[in-house]
Every structure is written in structure tokens, then in C-alpha cells.
Short mmCIF file of C-alpha atoms and ligand atoms in Angstrom, two decimals:
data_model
loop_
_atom_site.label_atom_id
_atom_site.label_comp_id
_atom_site.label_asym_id
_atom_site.label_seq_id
_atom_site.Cartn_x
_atom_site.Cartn_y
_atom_site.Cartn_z
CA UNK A 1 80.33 -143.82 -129.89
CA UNK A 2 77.51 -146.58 -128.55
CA UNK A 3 79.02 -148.95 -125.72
CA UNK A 4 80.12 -152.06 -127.46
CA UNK A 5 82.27 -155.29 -126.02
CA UNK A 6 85.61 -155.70 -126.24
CA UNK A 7 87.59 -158.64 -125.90
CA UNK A 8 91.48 -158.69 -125.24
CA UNK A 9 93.45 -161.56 -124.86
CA UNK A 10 97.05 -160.69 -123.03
CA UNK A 11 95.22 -158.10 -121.14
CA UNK A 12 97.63 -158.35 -118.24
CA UNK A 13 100.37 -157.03 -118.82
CA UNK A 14 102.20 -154.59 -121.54
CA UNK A 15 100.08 -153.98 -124.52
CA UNK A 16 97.03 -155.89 -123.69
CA UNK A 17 96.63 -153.44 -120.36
CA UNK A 18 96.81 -150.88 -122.90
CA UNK A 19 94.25 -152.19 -125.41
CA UNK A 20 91.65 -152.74 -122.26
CA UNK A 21 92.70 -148.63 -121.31
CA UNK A 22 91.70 -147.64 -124.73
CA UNK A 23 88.58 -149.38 -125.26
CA UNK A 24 87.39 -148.43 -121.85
CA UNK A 25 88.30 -145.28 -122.32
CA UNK A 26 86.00 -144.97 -125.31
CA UNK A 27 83.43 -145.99 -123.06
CA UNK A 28 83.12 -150.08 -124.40
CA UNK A 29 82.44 -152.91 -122.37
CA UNK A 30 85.88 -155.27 -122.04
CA UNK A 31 86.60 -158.84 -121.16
CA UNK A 32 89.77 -159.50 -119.92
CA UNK A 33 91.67 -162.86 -120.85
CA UNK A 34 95.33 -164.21 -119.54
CA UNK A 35 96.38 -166.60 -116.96
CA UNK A 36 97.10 -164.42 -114.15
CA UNK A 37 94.37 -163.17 -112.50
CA UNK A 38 94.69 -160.92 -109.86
CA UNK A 39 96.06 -158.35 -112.69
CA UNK A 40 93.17 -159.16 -114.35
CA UNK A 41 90.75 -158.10 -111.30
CA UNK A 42 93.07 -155.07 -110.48
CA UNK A 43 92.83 -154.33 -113.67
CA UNK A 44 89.27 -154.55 -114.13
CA UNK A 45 87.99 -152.86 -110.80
CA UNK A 46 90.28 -149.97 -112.22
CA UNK A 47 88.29 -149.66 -115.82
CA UNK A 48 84.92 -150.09 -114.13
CA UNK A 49 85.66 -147.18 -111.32
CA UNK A 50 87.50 -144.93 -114.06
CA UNK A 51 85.34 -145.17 -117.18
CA UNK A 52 81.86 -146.44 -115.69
CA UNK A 53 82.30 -149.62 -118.06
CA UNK A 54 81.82 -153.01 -117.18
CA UNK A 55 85.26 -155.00 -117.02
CA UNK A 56 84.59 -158.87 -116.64
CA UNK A 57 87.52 -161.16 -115.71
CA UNK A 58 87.81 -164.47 -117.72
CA UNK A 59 90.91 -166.70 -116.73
CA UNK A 60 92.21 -168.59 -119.83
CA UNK A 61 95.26 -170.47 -120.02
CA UNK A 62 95.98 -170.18 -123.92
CA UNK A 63 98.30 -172.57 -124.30
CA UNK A 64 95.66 -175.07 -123.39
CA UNK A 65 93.98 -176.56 -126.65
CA UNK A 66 90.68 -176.57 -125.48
CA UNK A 67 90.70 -173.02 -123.53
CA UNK A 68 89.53 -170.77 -126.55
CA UNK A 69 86.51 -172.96 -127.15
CA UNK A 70 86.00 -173.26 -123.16
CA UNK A 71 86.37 -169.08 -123.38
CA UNK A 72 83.70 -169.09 -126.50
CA UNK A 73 80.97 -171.10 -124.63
CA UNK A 74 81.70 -168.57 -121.22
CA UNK A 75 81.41 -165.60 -123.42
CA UNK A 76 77.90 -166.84 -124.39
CA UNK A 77 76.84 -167.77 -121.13
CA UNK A 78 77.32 -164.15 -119.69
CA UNK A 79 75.19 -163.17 -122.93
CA UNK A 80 77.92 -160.82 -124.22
CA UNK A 81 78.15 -160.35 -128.12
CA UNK A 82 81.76 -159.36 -128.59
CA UNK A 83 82.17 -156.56 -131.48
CA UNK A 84 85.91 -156.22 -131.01
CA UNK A 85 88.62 -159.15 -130.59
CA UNK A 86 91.51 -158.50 -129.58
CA UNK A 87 94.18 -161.60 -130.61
CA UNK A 88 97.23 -160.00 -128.17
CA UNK A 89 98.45 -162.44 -126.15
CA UNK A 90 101.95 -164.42 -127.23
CA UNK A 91 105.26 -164.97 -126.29
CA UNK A 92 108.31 -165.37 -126.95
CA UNK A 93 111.57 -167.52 -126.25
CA UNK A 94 115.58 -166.91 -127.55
CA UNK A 95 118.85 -168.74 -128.10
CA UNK A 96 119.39 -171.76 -130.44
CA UNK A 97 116.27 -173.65 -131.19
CA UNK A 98 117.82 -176.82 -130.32
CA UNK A 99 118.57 -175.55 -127.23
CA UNK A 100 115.22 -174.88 -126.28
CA UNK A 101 112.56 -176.84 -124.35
CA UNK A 102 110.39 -178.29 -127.03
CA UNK A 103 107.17 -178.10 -124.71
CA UNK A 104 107.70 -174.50 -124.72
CA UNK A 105 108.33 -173.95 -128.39
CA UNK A 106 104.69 -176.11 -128.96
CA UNK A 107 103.08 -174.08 -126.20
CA UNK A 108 104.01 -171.09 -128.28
CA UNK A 109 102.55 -171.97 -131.35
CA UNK A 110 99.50 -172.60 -129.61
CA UNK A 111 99.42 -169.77 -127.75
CA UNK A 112 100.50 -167.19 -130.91
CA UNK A 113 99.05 -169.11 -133.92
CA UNK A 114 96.34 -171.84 -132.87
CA UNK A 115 94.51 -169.86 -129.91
CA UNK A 116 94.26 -167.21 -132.12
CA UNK A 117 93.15 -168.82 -135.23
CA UNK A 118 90.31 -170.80 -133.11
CA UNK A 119 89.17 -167.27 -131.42
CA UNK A 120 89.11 -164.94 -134.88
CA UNK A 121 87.07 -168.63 -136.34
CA UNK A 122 84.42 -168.78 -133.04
CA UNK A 123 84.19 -164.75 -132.79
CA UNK A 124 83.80 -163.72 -136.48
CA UNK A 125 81.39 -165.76 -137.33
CA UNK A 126 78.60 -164.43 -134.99
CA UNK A 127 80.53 -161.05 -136.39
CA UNK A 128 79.73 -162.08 -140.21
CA UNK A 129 76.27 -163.23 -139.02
CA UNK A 130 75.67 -159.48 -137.38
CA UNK A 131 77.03 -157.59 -140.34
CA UNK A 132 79.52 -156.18 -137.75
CA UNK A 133 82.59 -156.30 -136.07
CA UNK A 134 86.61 -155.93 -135.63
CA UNK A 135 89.18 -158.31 -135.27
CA UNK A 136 92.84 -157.06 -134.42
CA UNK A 137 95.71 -159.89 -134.52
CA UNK A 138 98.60 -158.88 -132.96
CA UNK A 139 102.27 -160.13 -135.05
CA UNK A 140 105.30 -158.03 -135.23
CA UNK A 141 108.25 -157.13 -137.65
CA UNK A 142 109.42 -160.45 -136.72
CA UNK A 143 106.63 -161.55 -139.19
CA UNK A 144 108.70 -160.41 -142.32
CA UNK A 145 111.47 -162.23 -142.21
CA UNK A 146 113.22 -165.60 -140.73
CA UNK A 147 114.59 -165.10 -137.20
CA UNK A 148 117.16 -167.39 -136.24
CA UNK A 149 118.16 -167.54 -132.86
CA UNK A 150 114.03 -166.60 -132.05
CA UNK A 151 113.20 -168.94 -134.40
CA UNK A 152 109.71 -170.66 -133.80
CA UNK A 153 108.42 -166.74 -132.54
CA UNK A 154 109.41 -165.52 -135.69
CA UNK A 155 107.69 -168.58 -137.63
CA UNK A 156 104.37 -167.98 -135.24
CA UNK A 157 104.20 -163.85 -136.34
CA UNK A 158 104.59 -164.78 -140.27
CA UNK A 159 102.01 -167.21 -139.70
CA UNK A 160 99.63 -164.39 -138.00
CA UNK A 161 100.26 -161.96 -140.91
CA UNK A 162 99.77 -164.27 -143.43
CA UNK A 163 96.45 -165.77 -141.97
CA UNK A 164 95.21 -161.84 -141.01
CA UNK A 165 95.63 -160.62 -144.23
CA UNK A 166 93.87 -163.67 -146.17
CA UNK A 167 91.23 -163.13 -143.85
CA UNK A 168 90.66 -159.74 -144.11
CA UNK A 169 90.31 -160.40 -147.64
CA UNK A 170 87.67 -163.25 -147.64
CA UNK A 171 85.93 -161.24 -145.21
CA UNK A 172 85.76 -158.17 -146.99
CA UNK A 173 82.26 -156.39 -147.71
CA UNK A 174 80.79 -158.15 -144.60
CA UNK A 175 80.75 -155.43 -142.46
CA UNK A 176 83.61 -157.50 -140.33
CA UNK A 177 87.02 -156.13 -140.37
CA UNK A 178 90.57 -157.71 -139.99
CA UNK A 179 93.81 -156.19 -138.66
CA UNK A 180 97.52 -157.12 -138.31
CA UNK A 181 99.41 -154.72 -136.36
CA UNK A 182 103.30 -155.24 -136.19
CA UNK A 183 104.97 -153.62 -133.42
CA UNK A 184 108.57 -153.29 -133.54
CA UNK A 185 110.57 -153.76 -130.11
CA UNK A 186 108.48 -152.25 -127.37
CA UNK A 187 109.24 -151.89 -123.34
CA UNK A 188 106.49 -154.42 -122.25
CA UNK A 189 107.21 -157.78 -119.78
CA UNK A 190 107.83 -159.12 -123.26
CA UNK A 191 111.91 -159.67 -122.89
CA UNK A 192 111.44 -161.02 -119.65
CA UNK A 193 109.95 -163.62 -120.40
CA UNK A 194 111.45 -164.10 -123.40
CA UNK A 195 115.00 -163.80 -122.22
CA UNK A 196 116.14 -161.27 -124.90
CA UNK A 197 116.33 -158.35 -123.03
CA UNK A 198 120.32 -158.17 -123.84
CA UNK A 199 119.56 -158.65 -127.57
CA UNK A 200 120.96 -156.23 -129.87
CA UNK A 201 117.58 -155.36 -130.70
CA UNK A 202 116.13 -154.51 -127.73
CA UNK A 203 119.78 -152.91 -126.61
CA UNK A 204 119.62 -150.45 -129.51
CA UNK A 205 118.33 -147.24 -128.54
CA UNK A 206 114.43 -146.74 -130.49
CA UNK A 207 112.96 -149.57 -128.11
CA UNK A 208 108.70 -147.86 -128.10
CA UNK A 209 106.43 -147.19 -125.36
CA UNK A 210 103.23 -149.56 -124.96
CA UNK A 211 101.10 -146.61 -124.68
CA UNK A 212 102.12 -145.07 -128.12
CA UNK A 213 102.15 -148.70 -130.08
CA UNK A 214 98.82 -149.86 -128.53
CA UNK A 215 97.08 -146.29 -130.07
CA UNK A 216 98.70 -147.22 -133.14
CA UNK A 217 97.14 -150.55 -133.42
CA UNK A 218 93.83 -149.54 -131.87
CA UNK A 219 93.12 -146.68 -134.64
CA UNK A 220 94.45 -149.50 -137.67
CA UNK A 221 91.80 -151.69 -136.18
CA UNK A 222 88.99 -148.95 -135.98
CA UNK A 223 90.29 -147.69 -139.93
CA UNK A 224 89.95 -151.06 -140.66
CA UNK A 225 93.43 -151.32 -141.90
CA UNK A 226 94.98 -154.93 -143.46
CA UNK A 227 98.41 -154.61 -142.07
CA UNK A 228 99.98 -151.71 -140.07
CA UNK A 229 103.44 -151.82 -138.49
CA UNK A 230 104.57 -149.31 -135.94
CA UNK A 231 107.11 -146.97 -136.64
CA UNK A 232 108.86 -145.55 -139.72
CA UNK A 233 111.96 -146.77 -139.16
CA UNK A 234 110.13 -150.55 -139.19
CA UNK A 235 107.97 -149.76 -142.27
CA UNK A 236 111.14 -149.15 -144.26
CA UNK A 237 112.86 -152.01 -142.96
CA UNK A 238 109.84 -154.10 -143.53
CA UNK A 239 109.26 -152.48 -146.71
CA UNK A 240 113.32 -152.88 -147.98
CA UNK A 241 112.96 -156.78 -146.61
CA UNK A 242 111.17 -157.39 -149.93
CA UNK A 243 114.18 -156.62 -152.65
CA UNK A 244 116.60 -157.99 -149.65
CA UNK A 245 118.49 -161.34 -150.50
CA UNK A 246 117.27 -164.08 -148.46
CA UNK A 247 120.62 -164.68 -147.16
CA UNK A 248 121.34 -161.36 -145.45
CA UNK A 249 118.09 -161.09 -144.18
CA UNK A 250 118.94 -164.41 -142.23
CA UNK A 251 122.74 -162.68 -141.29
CA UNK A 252 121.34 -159.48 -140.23
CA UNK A 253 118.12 -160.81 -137.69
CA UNK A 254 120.42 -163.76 -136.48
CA UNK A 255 122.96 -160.73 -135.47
CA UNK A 256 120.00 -158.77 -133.95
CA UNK A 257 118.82 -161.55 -132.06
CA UNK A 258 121.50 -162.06 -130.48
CA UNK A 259 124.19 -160.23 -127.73
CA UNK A 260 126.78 -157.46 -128.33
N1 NAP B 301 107.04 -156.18 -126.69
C1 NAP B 301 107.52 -156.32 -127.91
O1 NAP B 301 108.66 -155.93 -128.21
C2 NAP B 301 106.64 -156.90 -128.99
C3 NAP B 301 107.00 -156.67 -130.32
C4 NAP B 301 106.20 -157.19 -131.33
C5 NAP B 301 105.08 -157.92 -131.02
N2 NAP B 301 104.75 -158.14 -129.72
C6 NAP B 301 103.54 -158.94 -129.44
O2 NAP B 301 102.65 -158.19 -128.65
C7 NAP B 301 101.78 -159.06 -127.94
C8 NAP B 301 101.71 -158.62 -126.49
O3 NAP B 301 102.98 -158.81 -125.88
P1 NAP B 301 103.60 -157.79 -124.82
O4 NAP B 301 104.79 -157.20 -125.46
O5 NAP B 301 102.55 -156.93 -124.27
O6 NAP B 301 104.16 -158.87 -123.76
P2 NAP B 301 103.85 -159.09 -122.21
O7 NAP B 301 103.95 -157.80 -121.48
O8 NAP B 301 104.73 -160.22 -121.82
O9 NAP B 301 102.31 -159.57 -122.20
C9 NAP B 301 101.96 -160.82 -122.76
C10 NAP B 301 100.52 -161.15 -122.41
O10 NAP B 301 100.19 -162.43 -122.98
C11 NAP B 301 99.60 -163.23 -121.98
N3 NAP B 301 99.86 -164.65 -122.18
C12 NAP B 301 101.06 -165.27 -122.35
N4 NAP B 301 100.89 -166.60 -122.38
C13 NAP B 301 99.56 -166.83 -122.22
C14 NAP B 301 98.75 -168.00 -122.12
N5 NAP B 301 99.28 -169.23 -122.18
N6 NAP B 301 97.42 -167.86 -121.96
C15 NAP B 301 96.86 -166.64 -121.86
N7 NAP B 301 97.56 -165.48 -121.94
C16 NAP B 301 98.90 -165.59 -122.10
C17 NAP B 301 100.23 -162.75 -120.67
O11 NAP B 301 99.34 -163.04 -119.58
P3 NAP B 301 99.55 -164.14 -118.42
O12 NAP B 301 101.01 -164.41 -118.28
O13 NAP B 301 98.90 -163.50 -117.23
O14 NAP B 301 98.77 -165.33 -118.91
C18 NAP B 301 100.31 -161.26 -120.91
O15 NAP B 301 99.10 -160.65 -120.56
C19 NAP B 301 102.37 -160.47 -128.12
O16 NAP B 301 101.62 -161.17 -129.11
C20 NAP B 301 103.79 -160.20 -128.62
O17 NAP B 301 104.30 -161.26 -129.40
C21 NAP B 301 105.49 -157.64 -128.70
#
């Protein structure tokens, strides 16, 4: 395969390390992108000594609304063309939405929806222009169904399938190519940050390893695949959401979102 550039967003911890492994590994070029930076440069000097690749280390506070055009415009002053995008980072918060802190709940729709909408807008287009590229959004199950007690994440990853997959359409026959991936519950830093770690969900035994869901993703993205979700036990569940009443859909993630 030639040596191509790879952007990942998230790319310091839990699946975003893994995405940078796996494209570095295949011998591309990566820019890493998340707030914390000394990961970032571990991370990087690791890739570059490993795989011979070049890692480069861009700092990029997502949350911030002007960070993925400040990213864009640093991207073209290093002279990179970026043929993969990877739209990873996100988090996540739990409990009663009126219990949260409403900063928090904005920063994460900027963060999971309008960060990546502004960076698969600034990075396809010089894709479309080029005839080539691939874009891989990251949602989850979560983005089938209503989540109460998670209730803005689970709003953010319906809004990331919906926009991948209307994308991926308008872009088809471009030579540019869209993918949602939906991971199911995966050991990552995710629940600590989010809190949920005591969840039924994550509690239940079936909880995946990054490695194994980040190769999953990574070869949807490189078939070009719409929509994949990890895991058979989540493609029948997102699959059986469909002829599900409303209702107990709500019932059943409310009770998996929360404690035993
Ligand atoms: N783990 C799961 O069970 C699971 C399931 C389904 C979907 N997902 C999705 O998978 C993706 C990766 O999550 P993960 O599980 O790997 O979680 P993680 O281990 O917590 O990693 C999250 C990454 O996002 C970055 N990030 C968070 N806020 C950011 C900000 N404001 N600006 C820039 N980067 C930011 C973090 O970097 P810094 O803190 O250094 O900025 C970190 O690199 C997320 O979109 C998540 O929603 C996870």
C-alpha cells in the first residue's frame, strides 16, 4: 500500500491510540489530535521509531468552536493532504440530564457532533477535489435508540449516524468514502470520564477490547462500508430496535444506563 496521511482525532487514549497503531502499522503518515499532549508525543515518537512513519502532534481542544478550522489551516501549513479522517474523539456524561452541568452537555455536542461535522466539511472537500479519500465517523449503538439517563450522548451518536450515512450517499461515485462505525461498550478511558463505569451496561459481562473494535472499524472504513456496528450481539439488537415499540426501547436503555 503507498504511504498516505492519516488523521485521528481522540488519538490519545482508547480507540484513537488504536486507529494511529493501525494506520502506522500499514505504513501511513498520522496526525495526532486531542488535548493532552504528552500522550500525543509518547505516542508519536513510538509510531515513528516502530513503523518508520512520520507521526506529527497537533494539540486541539475540540470543544473549542474555532479549533477544527484553527486544525484545518495547521494541516495546510505543514503541506500535508490528509487521505484518511478519522472523526474519534467524544465523550460522554451519565445520570439525569437535569442534573448535569449544562456547559458540559454543550461542550459535548460540540465536541461529538459540531467538531466533527466542521472536520468531514474542511477535509472532504480537498478529498472530492482529489477524487480520493476516507472519512470514518465514530457513533455507537447508542445512536439507535433514545438513552435516558445518557441522554444528550445518545442524541450526539444518532446525530453522527444520521449525518454519516446522508453523506456517504451524496458523496457517492466521487472516489471519497464515508463510514459510521458503532461500537458497542468497549474497555477504553471512556467510563471514566463518563462516570458510567457501574452501569448495567458496562457491568454486564461482553464489555470489547479496543484493539478488536478499532480493526473492525478500520477495515469498514477501507471497504468503504455506510454503517458497521461491532459485534453480533449489537447488530441484532440494533437490527430488532427497528420493529421495537418506542416505549420499551426508552424502559430497557434507561435500565441499562443505569446501576444494579
Ligand atoms: N468506549 C466505549 O464503550 C464506546 C462505545 C461506543 C462509542 N464510543 C466512541 O468512541 C470514541 C472514542 O472513545 P474512547 O472509548 O476511545 O474513549 P477515551 O478512551 O475516553 O478517548 C476519548 C478521546 O477523545 C479525546 N477528546 C475528548 N474530548 C476532547 C476535546 N475536547 N478535544 C479533543 N479531543 C478530545 C480524548 O483526548 P484528550 O482528553 O487528550 O483531549 C481521547 O483521546 C468516542 O467518540 C466515543 O463516544 C466509545
Amino acid at each position: 500500500m503507498s504511504r498516505k496521511v492519516a488523521l485521528i482525532t481522540g488519538a490519545s487514549a482508547g480507540l484513537g491510540v488504536e486507529f494511529a497503531e493501525q494506520f502506522a502499522k500499514d505504513g501511513h503518515d498520522v496526525i495526532l489530535v486531542a488535548r493532552g499532549v504528552a500522550k500525543l508525543e509518547a505516542l508519536a515518537a513510538k509510531l515513528a521509531q516502530a513503523h518508520g512513519v512520520k507521526a506529527h502532534v497537533l494539540p486541539a481542544d475540540l470543544g473549542q468552536p474555532s479549533a477544527p478550522e484553527q486544525l484545518f489551516a495547521r494541516v495546510q501549513e505543514l503541506g500535508l493532504a490528509v487521505d484518511f479522517l478519522v472523526n474519534n474523539a467524544g465523550f460522554g456524561s451519565s445520570g439525569a440530564f437535569l442534573d448535569q452541568d449544562l456547559g458540559r452537555e454543550a461542550e459535548m455536542v460540540e465536541v461529538n457532533c459540531t467538531a466533527l461535522l466542521k472536520l468531514s466539511y474542511l477535509f472532504a472537500r480537498p478529498m472530492r477535489e482529489r477524487k480520493q479519500g476516507r472519512i470514518l465517523n465514530i457513533a455507537s449503538t447508542a445512536g439507535f435508540q433514545p438513552g435516558p439517563y445518557m441522554a444528550t450522548y445518545y442524541a450526539t451518536k444518532a446525530f453522527v449516524l444520521s449525518f454519516t450515512e446522508a453523506l456517504a450517499f451524496e458523496l457517492e461515485g466521487t472516489g471519497v468514502t464515508v463510514t459510521c462505525h458503532c461500537p458497542g461498550a468497549t474497555k477504553t478511558e471512556f467510563t471514566a470520564r463518563a462516570g458510567n463505569a457501574e452501569s448495567r451496561l458496562f457491568k454486564r459481562s461482553g464489555v470489547a477490547e479496543a484493539p478488536e473494535v478499532a480493526g473492525h472499524a478500520y477495515s469498514a472504513m477501507m471497504k468503504g462500508q455506510v454503517v458497521a456496528v461491532h459485534g453480533v450481539l449489537n447488530r441484532l439488537a440494533a437490527f430488532s430496535l427497528r420493529f421495537s415499540p418506542r416505549a420499551a426501547v426508552r424502559f430497557v436503555t434507561a435500565r441499562l444506563n443505569q446501576q444494579a
